[in-house]
XYZ file of C-alpha atoms in Angstrom:
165
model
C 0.000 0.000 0.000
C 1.989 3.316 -1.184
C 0.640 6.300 -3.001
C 3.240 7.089 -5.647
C 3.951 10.124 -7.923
C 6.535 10.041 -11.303
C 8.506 12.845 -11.080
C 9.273 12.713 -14.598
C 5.549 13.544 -14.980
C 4.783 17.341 -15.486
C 2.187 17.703 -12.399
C 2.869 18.006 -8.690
C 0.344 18.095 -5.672
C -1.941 21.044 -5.138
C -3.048 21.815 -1.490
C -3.422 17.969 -0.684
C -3.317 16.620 2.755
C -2.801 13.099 3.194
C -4.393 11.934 6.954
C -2.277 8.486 7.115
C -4.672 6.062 9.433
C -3.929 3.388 12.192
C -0.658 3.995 12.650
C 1.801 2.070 15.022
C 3.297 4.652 17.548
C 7.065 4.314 15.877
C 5.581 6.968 13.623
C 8.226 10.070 13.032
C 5.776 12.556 14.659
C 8.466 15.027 12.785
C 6.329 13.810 9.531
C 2.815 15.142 11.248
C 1.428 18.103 11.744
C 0.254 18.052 15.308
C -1.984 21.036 15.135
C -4.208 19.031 12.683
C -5.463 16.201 15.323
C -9.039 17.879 14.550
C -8.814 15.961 11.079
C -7.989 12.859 12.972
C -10.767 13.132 15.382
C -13.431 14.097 12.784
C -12.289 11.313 10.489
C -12.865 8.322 12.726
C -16.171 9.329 13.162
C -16.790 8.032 9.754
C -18.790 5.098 8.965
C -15.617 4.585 5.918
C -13.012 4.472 8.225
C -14.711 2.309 10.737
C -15.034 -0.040 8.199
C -11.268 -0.560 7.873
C -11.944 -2.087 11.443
C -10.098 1.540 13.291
C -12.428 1.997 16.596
C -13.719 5.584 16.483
C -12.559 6.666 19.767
C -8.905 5.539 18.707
C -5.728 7.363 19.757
C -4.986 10.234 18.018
C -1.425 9.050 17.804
C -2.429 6.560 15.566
C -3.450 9.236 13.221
C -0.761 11.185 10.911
C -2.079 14.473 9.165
C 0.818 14.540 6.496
C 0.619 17.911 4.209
C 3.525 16.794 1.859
C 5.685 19.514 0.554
C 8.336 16.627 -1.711
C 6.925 12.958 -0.993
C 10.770 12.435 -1.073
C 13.291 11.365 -3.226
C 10.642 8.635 -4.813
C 7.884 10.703 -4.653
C 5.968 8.310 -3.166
C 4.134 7.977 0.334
C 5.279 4.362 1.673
C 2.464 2.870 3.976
C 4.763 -0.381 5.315
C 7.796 2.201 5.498
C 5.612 4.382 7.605
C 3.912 1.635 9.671
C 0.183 3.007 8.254
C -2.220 0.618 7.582
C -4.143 3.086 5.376
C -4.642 6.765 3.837
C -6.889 8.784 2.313
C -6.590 12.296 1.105
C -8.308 15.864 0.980
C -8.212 18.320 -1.088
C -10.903 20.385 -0.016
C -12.991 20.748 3.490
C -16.215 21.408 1.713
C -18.228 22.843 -1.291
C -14.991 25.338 -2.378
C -11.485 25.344 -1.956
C -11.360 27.804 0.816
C -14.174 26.204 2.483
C -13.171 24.936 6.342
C -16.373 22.381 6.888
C -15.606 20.126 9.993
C -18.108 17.831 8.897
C -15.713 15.147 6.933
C -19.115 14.078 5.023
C -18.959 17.389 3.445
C -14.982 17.157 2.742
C -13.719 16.179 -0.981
C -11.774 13.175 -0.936
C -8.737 12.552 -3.541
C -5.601 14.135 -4.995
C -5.722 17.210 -6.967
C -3.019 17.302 -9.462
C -1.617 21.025 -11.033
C -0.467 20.688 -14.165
C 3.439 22.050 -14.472
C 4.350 22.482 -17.652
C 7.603 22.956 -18.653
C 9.359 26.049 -18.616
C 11.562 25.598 -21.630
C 8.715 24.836 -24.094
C 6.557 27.935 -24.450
C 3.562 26.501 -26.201
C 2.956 24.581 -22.934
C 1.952 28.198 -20.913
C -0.081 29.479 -23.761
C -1.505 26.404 -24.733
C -2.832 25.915 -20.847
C -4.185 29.768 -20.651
C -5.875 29.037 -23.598
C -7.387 25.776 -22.386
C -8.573 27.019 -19.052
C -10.361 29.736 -20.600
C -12.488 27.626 -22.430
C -13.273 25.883 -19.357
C -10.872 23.110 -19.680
C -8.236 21.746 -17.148
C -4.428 21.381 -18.835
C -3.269 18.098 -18.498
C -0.232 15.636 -19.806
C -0.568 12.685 -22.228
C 1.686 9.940 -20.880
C 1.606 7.906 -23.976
C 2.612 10.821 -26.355
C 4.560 12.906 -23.885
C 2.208 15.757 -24.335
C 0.039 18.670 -23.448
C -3.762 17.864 -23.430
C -6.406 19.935 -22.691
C -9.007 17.927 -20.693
C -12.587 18.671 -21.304
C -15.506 18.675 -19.055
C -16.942 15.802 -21.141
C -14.148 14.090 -20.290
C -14.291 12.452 -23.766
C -13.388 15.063 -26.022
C -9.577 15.834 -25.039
C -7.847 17.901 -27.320
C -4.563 19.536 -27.915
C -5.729 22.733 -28.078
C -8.852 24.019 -26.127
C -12.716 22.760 -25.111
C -14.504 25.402 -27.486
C -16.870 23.558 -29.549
C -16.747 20.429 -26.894
């Protein structure tokens, strides 16, 4: 169980916070942000993470809130390594970005990816202005090594932008 990242890959993590769950207590605590414990606490009082058999008055040392600035020189979030059982991940604590919900049935679950393009290619920055304006999301074609601009659709992905889609 790892969560991994290719750091050849032109993205990296956007305001993600990984809560890393039933934890043994060898856990570096110099990994977790001990001001976040709220997360913890709200997060075992789900019915999902009761079902991975974590009691939901549990420690809150066996709870790692884990805001990765470099997931290291893999780029990769090692569960065994760790001594997690499990993880999940937030990207937003409600409806909007900015939102600060303490309800975790309201949170958004996942990892939110930013598109980086590269710096020495300048059709990658116009190419992505011009694809979020047209309501698309820029994204990377792993099989072609390419820009993509992903559509709402989620069908029509094109080079260029959504207009039309």
């Amino acid at each position: 169980g790892s969560f991994g990242l290719d750091w050849t890959a032109p993205f990296k993590l956007k305001n993600d916070v990984f809560v890393l769950l039933d934890c043994s207590s060898s856990l570096s605590i110099s990994l977790c942000d001990t001001g976040s414990s709220h997360i913890c606490t709200s997060l075992y009082t789900c019915p999902g993470v009761q079902g991975l058999g974590i009691p939901q008055f549990s420690p809150i040392t066996s709870c790692c809130v884990y805001t990765p600035v470099n997931l290291g020189s893999a780029n990769e979030v090692n569960l065994p390594k760790l001594g997690c059982q499990s993880y999940t991940s937030i990207y937003a604590f409600g409806d909007g970005e900015d939102s600060s919900s303490t309800d975790p049935m309201n949170w958004r679950y996942g990892i939110k990816l930013q598109y980086n393009y590269n710096l020495d290619n300048n059709n990658f920055p116009t190419a992505c202005a011009d694809c979020e304006r047209s309501n698309g999301v820029c994204g990377f074609s792993g099989p072609y090594n390419s820009f993509v601009c992903v559509c709402r659709n989620g069908v029509n992905n094109t080079t260029t932008d959504c207009h039309g889609q």
